[in-house]
Amino acid sequence: MSGVAGASKKPTVKEVARRAGVSPMTVSRTLAGGANVRPDVQERVLAAVRELGYHRNENARSLRPGQSSGLIGVAITNLGNPYYGNFALGVEEVVAETGRRIILGNTGGESWRERQLVADLRGRQVEGLILVPAGGPSDHLSPDHLGDMPLVLASRRIYGLDVDVVLLDDVGGAYRGTLALLDAGHTRIGYLGNVGSAFTGGRRYEGFARALAERGVIADPELIVREQQDAASASAGEATRRLLDLPAPPTAIFSANNRNSIGALREIGRRLRAGSRAADMPEIVSFDDFELAELMPVPVTVVEHDARQLGREAARLLLSRLQMTDRSEQPARLVEMPVRVGRAVHV
Amino acid sequence: MSGVAGASKKPTVKEVARRAGVSPMTVSRTLAGGANVRPDVQERVLAAVRELGYHRNENARSLRPGQSSGLIGVAITNLGNPYYGNFALGVEEVVAETGRRIILGNTGGESWRERQLVADLRGRQVEGLILVPAGGPSDHLSPDHLGDMPLVLASRRIYGLDVDVVLLDDVGGAYRGTLALLDAGHTRIGYLGNVGSAFTGGRRYEGFARALAERGVIADPELIVREQQDAASASAGEATRRLLDLPAPPTAIFSANNRNSIGALREIGRRLRAGSRAADMPEIVSFDDFELAELMPVPVTVVEHDARQLGREAARLLLSRLQMTDRSEQPARLVEMPVRVGRAVHV
DNA sequence: CTGTTAGCGCATTCAG
DNA sequence: CTGAATGCGCTAACAG
C-alpha cells in the first residue's frame, strides 16, 4: 500500500517530475539508468515514481526514432499443441534475456490469419518476427512487404523465401527410426502421415522411403497413408483401422507425428479390448515423443526432439540478426536441430 | 511484388498522403473506415498504402488519449504445459474476436518474474490483464498498483484480492473422483499432491478428504503425500515408490494433478517391468486428464476439464469488465468451471 | 468532404 | 549535473 488515493489515471513523467521537484528530463534520465543525475535527486525521483505508481509508457518511448519497441512477434500454428507451447517458451526465454517481450499470435494454420497477424504485428512495431508457417500463399512474408524487419521461420521452410530457418532433422530422424524397424526384422511397415504439414511431412516421408530403399524393401503402396486431410488423432485412428484390416496387415507402423501416433495407439487399444492379442498388433515408431510411451501395450520407438530448444535457436537467430548492422546483406542461415531415436522401455 | 524499391524505411501517414496527393488526415480517415472521404480519394489513398507497404503505427495511435492499445496482457506460469497453452489459446480466441491481441508472458511460477512482467505489461499499455498467479507476494496486483486496469485471475485465487476469478470446480471434482474409488471398494487410498500450487492443491485435498469423511473412512496419514517440493513427475514417482513400499500399500491413489499422475504411472510401469503383477498395483484417479489414459496397465479414472474453456471464460470476464463504464464499482465475479469425472476405458 | 492545428508521453539535442 | 525546446506518428477538434 504505497499509494496515493487516486491511482486511477495513469501518471506521466511530468507528474512524477512535479512531485519530485525536478524537470521531466531528470526523471527520464533517472529511469534510463541515472547517468548524470545526483544520487539524492535520483532518490527523490524514484520515491515519486513509487508513490505515484508510475510506469513508463513504452509505446510512447518507442515512438522516438532510434528507439525500438522491445517486442518480438511470434506466430505459431497451434498454441494448444504442447509442442508449439514449448517452442514459444524457448523463444520467450531467450528473448527475455535481452529485456524484450514476445507478442504471441495463433494462426490456426490458416494463411489468411497469418497474413492478418503479420500485418498487425508490424503495426505494433515488433523488432522481428518468428513464425511457424501456416502453409499457403506467403507473399506477405516477402522482404518486399516486411521491409527490413527480420523474419525467422521455424519447423517448416518456405521455398523462394531466403530467410533464416530452424528445422528439425526430419529426414535423418525418420530414416533412423525406420531403420530401427527394419533391423528388428520388419518388412511390412505402414506409414501414417498427413497432408496438413506438407513440408515436414515430405521430409519425414523421404527419410522413411530412403531407409526402405537402402535395405531393398519395396514399399507396398497399400501401407502408405499420407492423404489424411487433418492431423487429428481421430483420422489417424481411422487410417490405422484400415491398415490393420488389410489381408496382410503391417507388422509395424511408422507414424510421422505425435497426433498420428496417439490415434494409432487408440485404435490398437480398441482392438485389444475387443480381444485381439498384443502379439498381433503392430509395433510403432513415432516421430515426436509422447508421455508414457513406455507403458504402451506394444513396443514403441520414439524420435525425440526438443521444441524448446528449437524455439531458443530461432530466437538466437533472430537476435543475432537484429544486431547486424547490415541485416539484409548477410546470407540466410539454416539450422537443423538434432533428433534422438530411442526405444521406449516396454512393459 | 507490389513494392517500390526501398521498402526498408517504414513509411508514415505523411508519405502516404503525399503520394496520394492528400493530407495526412485524409489518410487517417480512410484507414479508420473511410467516413467522410470521397470514394475515389479513398481509392487513391489505399493504392498509395499498398504501393508503399504502409502499416499504421499502432503504438503512436494508442498514444492519443482515449485510444486504447488493443492489447491484453496474459501471464501464465508455464507455457510449456499444454494445459496453460490451451488456456492461452482460449484467451486468444475470444480476445481476437474483438480485434485485440494478447501479449503473453511466462512467469515460471516465480513471484518476482510475475511482478516484473506485470510492470512491463502496464508499461505497454495493455487494456487489461489475465493472470495465473504464481503464488507468493502479490502486492503488485493490488488495485492500488494496477489503477483502473482490470485484472482477471485464473486457476487460483488470491485471498484479499477482490477481482474477477475463473476457477475449476476443484473441490467437487476431487470429491467425485474419490467417491469413485470408495464406490469401487477401496479404503486404503493414497493421496499425491504438492505444495507448489497451494491454493489448487488445498481445494483438491479438501474434496478428497470430504469424500473419505462422508463414507467414514479414516485417512491414514502415511498415505498422504502433499509436501513434495516441486510438481515434476520425477518427485511424484519417488513419492509413489514410498507409498508402494509400505507394509500395507494403498490399493488406489488419488493424484491431484497431471504431473503427479504421470510420475505415479511411470513408477508403476517400472514395477511391472521388474515383475510385479498388475493386479497388485494401485488403481489411479487423476485430477487432470492425460492422453492414452485408457491404455494404462492399471485402471485410470480422470477428472477432465477444459483449459481452453477456462481461457475463454477468463477473456469474457475481462472483456465484459472493459466495457463497463464504472469498472471498479462493479462487484468481482467468481466463475467455477465444471469438471467431468470419467473412468478411462481400461484394457 | 478536406485541411490545419495541436498535443498525446517521451528522450535527443543543445544550452545553461 | 540539469532544464528547455523539439519532434517522433497519429488523430480529435475545429476551420474551411
PDB file of C-alpha atoms in Angstrom, chain A residues 61-324:
ATOM      1  CA  ARG A  61       9.035   5.639 -25.754  1.00  0.00           C
ATOM      2  CA  SER A  62       9.373   3.557 -28.866  1.00  0.00           C
ATOM      3  CA  LEU A  63       7.801   6.290 -30.876  1.00  0.00           C
ATOM      4  CA  ARG A  64      11.016   8.238 -30.838  1.00  0.00           C
ATOM      5  CA  PRO A  65      13.346   7.459 -33.688  1.00  0.00           C
ATOM      6  CA  GLY A  66      16.071   5.007 -32.942  1.00  0.00           C
ATOM      7  CA  GLN A  67      14.173   3.527 -30.039  1.00  0.00           C
ATOM      8  CA  SER A  68      12.922   0.037 -30.572  1.00  0.00           C
ATOM      9  CA  SER A  69       9.772  -1.484 -29.208  1.00  0.00           C
ATOM     10  CA  GLY A  70      11.403  -4.362 -27.393  1.00  0.00           C
ATOM     11  CA  LEU A  71       8.770  -6.614 -28.866  1.00  0.00           C
ATOM     12  CA  ILE A  72       9.308  -9.769 -30.852  1.00  0.00           C
ATOM     13  CA  GLY A  73       6.361 -11.122 -32.760  1.00  0.00           C
ATOM     14  CA  VAL A  74       5.766 -14.855 -32.569  1.00  0.00           C
ATOM     15  CA  ALA A  75       3.229 -16.535 -34.773  1.00  0.00           C
ATOM     16  CA  ILE A  76       2.547 -20.197 -34.292  1.00  0.00           C
ATOM     17  CA  THR A  77       0.022 -22.547 -35.746  1.00  0.00           C
ATOM     18  CA  ASN A  78      -1.408 -24.029 -32.596  1.00  0.00           C
ATOM     19  CA  LEU A  79      -0.798 -22.804 -29.125  1.00  0.00           C
ATOM     20  CA  GLY A  80      -2.750 -25.677 -27.656  1.00  0.00           C
ATOM     21  CA  ASN A  81      -0.247 -28.146 -29.008  1.00  0.00           C
ATOM     22  CA  PRO A  82       2.369 -28.644 -26.316  1.00  0.00           C
ATOM     23  CA  TYR A  83       4.998 -28.787 -28.971  1.00  0.00           C
ATOM     24  CA  TYR A  84       4.400 -25.226 -30.019  1.00  0.00           C
ATOM     25  CA  GLY A  85       3.819 -24.149 -26.480  1.00  0.00           C
ATOM     26  CA  ASN A  86       7.283 -25.324 -25.641  1.00  0.00           C
ATOM     27  CA  PHE A  87       8.562 -23.697 -28.754  1.00  0.00           C
ATOM     28  CA  ALA A  88       7.114 -20.369 -27.672  1.00  0.00           C
ATOM     29  CA  LEU A  89       8.544 -20.945 -24.228  1.00  0.00           C
ATOM     30  CA  GLY A  90      12.006 -21.352 -25.657  1.00  0.00           C
ATOM     31  CA  VAL A  91      11.639 -18.189 -27.685  1.00  0.00           C
ATOM     32  CA  GLU A  92      10.386 -16.308 -24.665  1.00  0.00           C
ATOM     33  CA  GLU A  93      13.278 -17.423 -22.510  1.00  0.00           C
ATOM     34  CA  VAL A  94      15.961 -16.262 -24.851  1.00  0.00           C
ATOM     35  CA  VAL A  95      14.218 -13.093 -25.815  1.00  0.00           C
ATOM     36  CA  ALA A  96      13.554 -12.185 -22.189  1.00  0.00           C
ATOM     37  CA  GLU A  97      17.272 -12.298 -21.524  1.00  0.00           C
ATOM     38  CA  THR A  98      17.613  -9.204 -23.664  1.00  0.00           C
ATOM     39  CA  GLY A  99      14.774  -7.464 -21.887  1.00  0.00           C
ATOM     40  CA  ARG A 100      12.407  -7.983 -24.748  1.00  0.00           C
ATOM     41  CA  ARG A 101       8.958  -9.499 -24.758  1.00  0.00           C
ATOM     42  CA  ILE A 102       7.122 -11.694 -27.158  1.00  0.00           C
ATOM     43  CA  ILE A 103       3.782 -10.822 -28.545  1.00  0.00           C
ATOM     44  CA  LEU A 104       2.191 -14.066 -29.482  1.00  0.00           C
ATOM     45  CA  GLY A 105      -0.421 -14.895 -32.033  1.00  0.00           C
ATOM     46  CA  ASN A 106      -2.041 -18.090 -33.132  1.00  0.00           C
ATOM     47  CA  THR A 107      -2.631 -18.662 -36.819  1.00  0.00           C
ATOM     48  CA  GLY A 108      -4.510 -21.903 -36.518  1.00  0.00           C
ATOM     49  CA  GLY A 109      -2.540 -22.964 -39.560  1.00  0.00           C
ATOM     50  CA  GLU A 110      -4.636 -20.680 -41.728  1.00  0.00           C
ATOM     51  CA  SER A 111      -2.904 -18.483 -44.219  1.00  0.00           C
ATOM     52  CA  TRP A 112      -5.340 -15.600 -44.021  1.00  0.00           C
ATOM     53  CA  ARG A 113      -4.967 -15.413 -40.273  1.00  0.00           C
ATOM     54  CA  GLU A 114      -1.235 -15.483 -40.646  1.00  0.00           C
ATOM     55  CA  ARG A 115      -1.386 -12.625 -43.090  1.00  0.00           C
ATOM     56  CA  GLN A 116      -3.562 -10.577 -40.788  1.00  0.00           C
ATOM     57  CA  LEU A 117      -1.439 -11.373 -37.777  1.00  0.00           C
ATOM     58  CA  VAL A 118       1.756 -10.382 -39.509  1.00  0.00           C
ATOM     59  CA  ALA A 119       0.249  -7.083 -40.602  1.00  0.00           C
ATOM     60  CA  ASP A 120      -0.882  -6.385 -37.084  1.00  0.00           C
ATOM     61  CA  LEU A 121       2.452  -7.268 -35.550  1.00  0.00           C
ATOM     62  CA  ARG A 122       4.153  -4.957 -37.987  1.00  0.00           C
ATOM     63  CA  GLY A 123       1.811  -2.227 -36.918  1.00  0.00           C
ATOM     64  CA  ARG A 124       2.834  -2.806 -33.353  1.00  0.00           C
ATOM     65  CA  GLN A 125       6.407  -2.171 -34.293  1.00  0.00           C
ATOM     66  CA  VAL A 126       7.823  -5.546 -33.434  1.00  0.00           C
ATOM     67  CA  GLU A 127      11.531  -5.672 -33.996  1.00  0.00           C
ATOM     68  CA  GLY A 128      11.355  -9.022 -35.668  1.00  0.00           C
ATOM     69  CA  LEU A 129       9.165 -11.982 -36.344  1.00  0.00           C
ATOM     70  CA  ILE A 130       9.444 -15.654 -35.557  1.00  0.00           C
ATOM     71  CA  LEU A 131       6.955 -17.705 -37.427  1.00  0.00           C
ATOM     72  CA  VAL A 132       5.854 -21.271 -37.908  1.00  0.00           C
ATOM     73  CA  PRO A 133       4.458 -21.038 -41.420  1.00  0.00           C
ATOM     74  CA  ALA A 134       0.813 -21.876 -41.817  1.00  0.00           C
ATOM     75  CA  GLY A 135       1.291 -23.011 -45.383  1.00  0.00           C
ATOM     76  CA  GLY A 136      -0.469 -21.485 -48.333  1.00  0.00           C
ATOM     77  CA  PRO A 137       0.388 -18.217 -50.040  1.00  0.00           C
ATOM     78  CA  SER A 138       3.170 -16.303 -48.423  1.00  0.00           C
ATOM     79  CA  ASP A 139       3.659 -13.100 -50.318  1.00  0.00           C
ATOM     80  CA  HIS A 140       3.002 -11.220 -47.100  1.00  0.00           C
ATOM     81  CA  LEU A 141       6.305 -12.600 -45.883  1.00  0.00           C
ATOM     82  CA  SER A 142       8.414 -11.357 -48.724  1.00  0.00           C
ATOM     83  CA  PRO A 143      11.179  -8.881 -47.915  1.00  0.00           C
ATOM     84  CA  ASP A 144       9.240  -6.571 -50.112  1.00  0.00           C
ATOM     85  CA  HIS A 145       6.414  -6.488 -47.621  1.00  0.00           C
ATOM     86  CA  LEU A 146       8.397  -6.908 -44.475  1.00  0.00           C
ATOM     87  CA  GLY A 147      10.904  -4.208 -45.259  1.00  0.00           C
ATOM     88  CA  ASP A 148      13.907  -4.557 -43.039  1.00  0.00           C
ATOM     89  CA  MET A 149      12.059  -6.421 -40.326  1.00  0.00           C
ATOM     90  CA  PRO A 150      13.881  -9.696 -39.853  1.00  0.00           C
ATOM     91  CA  LEU A 151      11.965 -12.934 -40.088  1.00  0.00           C
ATOM     92  CA  VAL A 152      12.886 -16.371 -38.812  1.00  0.00           C
ATOM     93  CA  LEU A 153      10.964 -19.430 -39.897  1.00  0.00           C
ATOM     94  CA  ALA A 154      10.680 -22.457 -37.673  1.00  0.00           C
ATOM     95  CA  SER A 155       9.710 -26.068 -38.296  1.00  0.00           C
ATOM     96  CA  ARG A 156       8.930 -25.549 -41.953  1.00  0.00           C
ATOM     97  CA  ARG A 157      10.626 -23.581 -44.601  1.00  0.00           C
ATOM     98  CA  ILE A 158       9.116 -21.719 -47.495  1.00  0.00           C
ATOM     99  CA  TYR A 159      10.776 -22.177 -50.816  1.00  0.00           C
ATOM    100  CA  GLY A 160      11.701 -18.981 -52.529  1.00  0.00           C
ATOM    101  CA  LEU A 161      11.915 -17.159 -49.237  1.00  0.00           C
ATOM    102  CA  ASP A 162      15.520 -16.590 -48.434  1.00  0.00           C
ATOM    103  CA  VAL A 163      15.424 -16.109 -44.663  1.00  0.00           C
ATOM    104  CA  ASP A 164      16.841 -17.745 -41.547  1.00  0.00           C
ATOM    105  CA  VAL A 165      15.253 -21.097 -40.808  1.00  0.00           C
ATOM    106  CA  VAL A 166      15.368 -23.572 -37.939  1.00  0.00           C
ATOM    107  CA  LEU A 167      14.309 -27.061 -38.784  1.00  0.00           C
ATOM    108  CA  LEU A 168      14.392 -30.451 -37.225  1.00  0.00           C
ATOM    109  CA  ASP A 169      16.434 -33.180 -38.764  1.00  0.00           C
ATOM    110  CA  ASP A 170      13.240 -34.648 -40.147  1.00  0.00           C
ATOM    111  CA  VAL A 171      14.868 -36.726 -42.808  1.00  0.00           C
ATOM    112  CA  GLY A 172      17.535 -38.182 -40.551  1.00  0.00           C
ATOM    113  CA  GLY A 173      15.130 -38.899 -37.732  1.00  0.00           C
ATOM    114  CA  ALA A 174      12.654 -40.666 -39.952  1.00  0.00           C
ATOM    115  CA  TYR A 175      15.459 -42.562 -41.617  1.00  0.00           C
ATOM    116  CA  ARG A 176      16.919 -43.822 -38.384  1.00  0.00           C
ATOM    117  CA  GLY A 177      13.535 -44.568 -36.880  1.00  0.00           C
ATOM    118  CA  THR A 178      12.636 -46.652 -39.884  1.00  0.00           C
ATOM    119  CA  LEU A 179      15.965 -48.426 -39.792  1.00  0.00           C
ATOM    120  CA  ALA A 180      15.175 -49.484 -36.238  1.00  0.00           C
ATOM    121  CA  LEU A 181      12.120 -51.283 -37.548  1.00  0.00           C
ATOM    122  CA  LEU A 182      13.984 -52.860 -40.416  1.00  0.00           C
ATOM    123  CA  ASP A 183      16.708 -54.006 -38.062  1.00  0.00           C
ATOM    124  CA  ALA A 184      14.073 -55.668 -35.947  1.00  0.00           C
ATOM    125  CA  GLY A 185      13.133 -57.705 -38.993  1.00  0.00           C
ATOM    126  CA  HIS A 186      10.014 -55.896 -40.124  1.00  0.00           C
ATOM    127  CA  THR A 187       9.394 -55.708 -43.836  1.00  0.00           C
ATOM    128  CA  ARG A 188       5.727 -54.783 -43.982  1.00  0.00           C
ATOM    129  CA  ILE A 189       5.823 -51.317 -42.490  1.00  0.00           C
ATOM    130  CA  GLY A 190       2.888 -48.949 -42.575  1.00  0.00           C
ATOM    131  CA  TYR A 191       3.319 -45.205 -42.921  1.00  0.00           C
ATOM    132  CA  LEU A 192       0.955 -42.744 -41.287  1.00  0.00           C
ATOM    133  CA  GLY A 193       1.234 -39.100 -42.257  1.00  0.00           C
ATOM    134  CA  ASN A 194      -0.954 -36.275 -43.344  1.00  0.00           C
ATOM    135  CA  VAL A 195      -1.051 -33.538 -45.862  1.00  0.00           C
ATOM    136  CA  GLY A 196      -1.522 -30.715 -43.376  1.00  0.00           C
ATOM    137  CA  SER A 197       2.145 -30.094 -42.990  1.00  0.00           C
ATOM    138  CA  ALA A 198       3.351 -30.643 -46.484  1.00  0.00           C
ATOM    139  CA  PHE A 199       6.908 -29.617 -45.906  1.00  0.00           C
ATOM    140  CA  THR A 200       7.592 -31.538 -42.736  1.00  0.00           C
ATOM    141  CA  GLY A 201       5.579 -34.485 -43.929  1.00  0.00           C
ATOM    142  CA  GLY A 202       7.510 -34.619 -47.147  1.00  0.00           C
ATOM    143  CA  ARG A 203      10.823 -34.663 -45.368  1.00  0.00           C
ATOM    144  CA  ARG A 204       9.796 -37.371 -42.972  1.00  0.00           C
ATOM    145  CA  TYR A 205       8.472 -39.497 -45.743  1.00  0.00           C
ATOM    146  CA  GLU A 206      11.726 -39.001 -47.561  1.00  0.00           C
ATOM    147  CA  GLY A 207      13.663 -40.406 -44.618  1.00  0.00           C
ATOM    148  CA  PHE A 208      11.266 -43.311 -44.358  1.00  0.00           C
ATOM    149  CA  ALA A 209      11.484 -44.147 -48.025  1.00  0.00           C
ATOM    150  CA  ARG A 210      15.235 -43.831 -48.070  1.00  0.00           C
ATOM    151  CA  ALA A 211      15.641 -46.367 -45.286  1.00  0.00           C
ATOM    152  CA  LEU A 212      13.411 -48.864 -47.066  1.00  0.00           C
ATOM    153  CA  ALA A 213      15.201 -48.352 -50.343  1.00  0.00           C
ATOM    154  CA  GLU A 214      18.601 -48.839 -48.795  1.00  0.00           C
ATOM    155  CA  ARG A 215      17.566 -52.160 -47.391  1.00  0.00           C
ATOM    156  CA  GLY A 216      15.944 -53.183 -50.603  1.00  0.00           C
ATOM    157  CA  VAL A 217      12.475 -53.314 -49.127  1.00  0.00           C
ATOM    158  CA  ILE A 218       9.762 -52.421 -51.583  1.00  0.00           C
ATOM    159  CA  ALA A 219       7.201 -50.092 -50.045  1.00  0.00           C
ATOM    160  CA  ASP A 220       3.728 -51.523 -50.541  1.00  0.00           C
ATOM    161  CA  PRO A 221       1.556 -48.547 -51.605  1.00  0.00           C
ATOM    162  CA  GLU A 222      -1.308 -50.118 -49.722  1.00  0.00           C
ATOM    163  CA  LEU A 223       0.536 -49.468 -46.480  1.00  0.00           C
ATOM    164  CA  ILE A 224       1.245 -45.818 -47.112  1.00  0.00           C
ATOM    165  CA  VAL A 225      -1.353 -43.381 -45.797  1.00  0.00           C
ATOM    166  CA  ARG A 226      -0.408 -39.787 -46.451  1.00  0.00           C
ATOM    167  CA  GLU A 227      -3.585 -38.226 -47.677  1.00  0.00           C
ATOM    168  CA  GLN A 228      -5.393 -37.629 -44.425  1.00  0.00           C
ATOM    169  CA  GLN A 229      -6.989 -34.246 -44.508  1.00  0.00           C
ATOM    170  CA  ASP A 230      -6.326 -33.209 -40.952  1.00  0.00           C
ATOM    171  CA  ALA A 231      -3.846 -34.109 -38.289  1.00  0.00           C
ATOM    172  CA  ALA A 232      -6.473 -35.020 -35.720  1.00  0.00           C
ATOM    173  CA  SER A 233      -5.753 -38.250 -33.969  1.00  0.00           C
ATOM    174  CA  ALA A 234      -9.244 -39.444 -34.881  1.00  0.00           C
ATOM    175  CA  SER A 235      -8.468 -39.612 -38.566  1.00  0.00           C
ATOM    176  CA  ALA A 236      -5.207 -41.370 -37.784  1.00  0.00           C
ATOM    177  CA  GLY A 237      -7.223 -43.943 -35.867  1.00  0.00           C
ATOM    178  CA  GLU A 238      -9.414 -44.450 -38.897  1.00  0.00           C
ATOM    179  CA  ALA A 239      -6.387 -44.896 -41.130  1.00  0.00           C
ATOM    180  CA  THR A 240      -4.898 -47.376 -38.695  1.00  0.00           C
ATOM    181  CA  ARG A 241      -8.091 -49.361 -38.743  1.00  0.00           C
ATOM    182  CA  ARG A 242      -7.881 -49.671 -42.498  1.00  0.00           C
ATOM    183  CA  LEU A 243      -4.268 -50.783 -42.323  1.00  0.00           C
ATOM    184  CA  LEU A 244      -4.946 -53.420 -39.714  1.00  0.00           C
ATOM    185  CA  ASP A 245      -7.947 -54.721 -41.618  1.00  0.00           C
ATOM    186  CA  LEU A 246      -5.878 -55.495 -44.673  1.00  0.00           C
ATOM    187  CA  PRO A 247      -5.479 -59.150 -45.588  1.00  0.00           C
ATOM    188  CA  ALA A 248      -1.765 -58.756 -44.894  1.00  0.00           C
ATOM    189  CA  PRO A 249      -1.588 -56.034 -42.275  1.00  0.00           C
ATOM    190  CA  PRO A 250       1.662 -54.267 -41.448  1.00  0.00           C
ATOM    191  CA  THR A 251       3.708 -55.670 -38.588  1.00  0.00           C
ATOM    192  CA  ALA A 252       4.959 -52.198 -37.748  1.00  0.00           C
ATOM    193  CA  ILE A 253       3.819 -48.639 -38.311  1.00  0.00           C
ATOM    194  CA  PHE A 254       5.858 -45.506 -38.769  1.00  0.00           C
ATOM    195  CA  SER A 255       3.857 -42.532 -37.596  1.00  0.00           C
ATOM    196  CA  ALA A 256       5.007 -39.180 -38.889  1.00  0.00           C
ATOM    197  CA  ASN A 257       3.830 -37.191 -35.917  1.00  0.00           C
ATOM    198  CA  ASN A 258       2.501 -37.168 -32.424  1.00  0.00           C
ATOM    199  CA  ARG A 259      -1.175 -36.873 -33.331  1.00  0.00           C
ATOM    200  CA  ASN A 260      -0.983 -39.815 -35.657  1.00  0.00           C
ATOM    201  CA  SER A 261       0.778 -41.896 -33.050  1.00  0.00           C
ATOM    202  CA  ILE A 262      -1.900 -41.221 -30.486  1.00  0.00           C
ATOM    203  CA  GLY A 263      -4.591 -42.086 -32.981  1.00  0.00           C
ATOM    204  CA  ALA A 264      -2.894 -45.317 -33.981  1.00  0.00           C
ATOM    205  CA  LEU A 265      -2.401 -46.392 -30.399  1.00  0.00           C
ATOM    206  CA  ARG A 266      -6.005 -45.680 -29.540  1.00  0.00           C
ATOM    207  CA  GLU A 267      -7.101 -47.932 -32.340  1.00  0.00           C
ATOM    208  CA  ILE A 268      -4.744 -50.616 -31.116  1.00  0.00           C
ATOM    209  CA  GLY A 269      -6.186 -50.231 -27.640  1.00  0.00           C
ATOM    210  CA  ARG A 270      -9.667 -50.668 -29.049  1.00  0.00           C
ATOM    211  CA  ARG A 271      -8.670 -53.905 -30.703  1.00  0.00           C
ATOM    212  CA  LEU A 272      -7.017 -55.261 -27.610  1.00  0.00           C
ATOM    213  CA  ARG A 273     -10.146 -54.551 -25.626  1.00  0.00           C
ATOM    214  CA  ALA A 274     -12.085 -56.373 -28.313  1.00  0.00           C
ATOM    215  CA  GLY A 275      -9.969 -59.437 -27.786  1.00  0.00           C
ATOM    216  CA  SER A 276      -7.066 -59.103 -30.190  1.00  0.00           C
ATOM    217  CA  ARG A 277      -3.752 -60.346 -28.921  1.00  0.00           C
ATOM    218  CA  ALA A 278      -0.980 -57.838 -28.294  1.00  0.00           C
ATOM    219  CA  ALA A 279       1.393 -60.019 -30.269  1.00  0.00           C
ATOM    220  CA  ASP A 280      -0.729 -59.471 -33.359  1.00  0.00           C
ATOM    221  CA  MET A 281      -0.617 -55.711 -33.031  1.00  0.00           C
ATOM    222  CA  PRO A 282       1.987 -53.661 -34.885  1.00  0.00           C
ATOM    223  CA  GLU A 283       4.993 -52.127 -33.274  1.00  0.00           C
ATOM    224  CA  ILE A 284       5.091 -48.330 -33.507  1.00  0.00           C
ATOM    225  CA  VAL A 285       7.738 -45.799 -34.388  1.00  0.00           C
ATOM    226  CA  SER A 286       6.573 -42.309 -33.579  1.00  0.00           C
ATOM    227  CA  PHE A 287       8.167 -39.173 -34.923  1.00  0.00           C
ATOM    228  CA  ASP A 288       7.543 -36.887 -31.955  1.00  0.00           C
ATOM    229  CA  ASP A 289       7.794 -38.096 -28.431  1.00  0.00           C
ATOM    230  CA  PHE A 290       4.794 -38.527 -26.170  1.00  0.00           C
ATOM    231  CA  GLU A 291       4.434 -39.207 -22.496  1.00  0.00           C
ATOM    232  CA  LEU A 292       4.111 -42.691 -21.091  1.00  0.00           C
ATOM    233  CA  ALA A 293       5.246 -44.276 -24.336  1.00  0.00           C
ATOM    234  CA  GLU A 294       6.922 -46.918 -22.214  1.00  0.00           C
ATOM    235  CA  LEU A 295       3.592 -48.034 -20.822  1.00  0.00           C
ATOM    236  CA  MET A 296       2.016 -48.827 -24.160  1.00  0.00           C
ATOM    237  CA  PRO A 297       0.832 -52.360 -24.796  1.00  0.00           C
ATOM    238  CA  VAL A 298       3.008 -52.587 -27.898  1.00  0.00           C
ATOM    239  CA  PRO A 299       6.660 -51.675 -28.298  1.00  0.00           C
ATOM    240  CA  VAL A 300       7.141 -48.024 -29.135  1.00  0.00           C
ATOM    241  CA  THR A 301      10.173 -46.268 -30.532  1.00  0.00           C
ATOM    242  CA  VAL A 302      10.167 -42.504 -30.449  1.00  0.00           C
ATOM    243  CA  VAL A 303      12.023 -39.915 -32.451  1.00  0.00           C
ATOM    244  CA  GLU A 304      12.501 -37.296 -29.774  1.00  0.00           C
ATOM    245  CA  HIS A 305      13.257 -33.647 -30.244  1.00  0.00           C
ATOM    246  CA  ASP A 306      13.116 -30.609 -28.114  1.00  0.00           C
ATOM    247  CA  ALA A 307      10.666 -27.930 -29.100  1.00  0.00           C
ATOM    248  CA  ARG A 308      12.027 -25.598 -26.505  1.00  0.00           C
ATOM    249  CA  GLN A 309      15.498 -25.815 -27.974  1.00  0.00           C
ATOM    250  CA  LEU A 310      14.025 -25.183 -31.366  1.00  0.00           C
ATOM    251  CA  GLY A 311      12.459 -22.026 -30.004  1.00  0.00           C
ATOM    252  CA  ARG A 312      15.640 -20.969 -28.308  1.00  0.00           C
ATOM    253  CA  GLU A 313      17.573 -21.400 -31.505  1.00  0.00           C
ATOM    254  CA  ALA A 314      15.009 -19.467 -33.508  1.00  0.00           C
ATOM    255  CA  ALA A 315      15.252 -16.637 -31.021  1.00  0.00           C
ATOM    256  CA  ARG A 316      19.014 -16.678 -31.166  1.00  0.00           C
ATOM    257  CA  LEU A 317      18.958 -16.430 -34.918  1.00  0.00           C
ATOM    258  CA  LEU A 318      16.614 -13.503 -34.766  1.00  0.00           C
ATOM    259  CA  LEU A 319      18.510 -11.658 -32.078  1.00  0.00           C
ATOM    260  CA  SER A 320      21.793 -12.087 -33.831  1.00  0.00           C
ATOM    261  CA  ARG A 321      20.307 -10.711 -36.987  1.00  0.00           C
ATOM    262  CA  LEU A 322      18.918  -7.762 -35.113  1.00  0.00           C
ATOM    263  CA  GLN A 323      22.424  -6.929 -34.071  1.00  0.00           C
ATOM    264  CA  MET A 324      23.785  -6.955 -37.564  1.00  0.00           C
TER     265      MET A 324
END
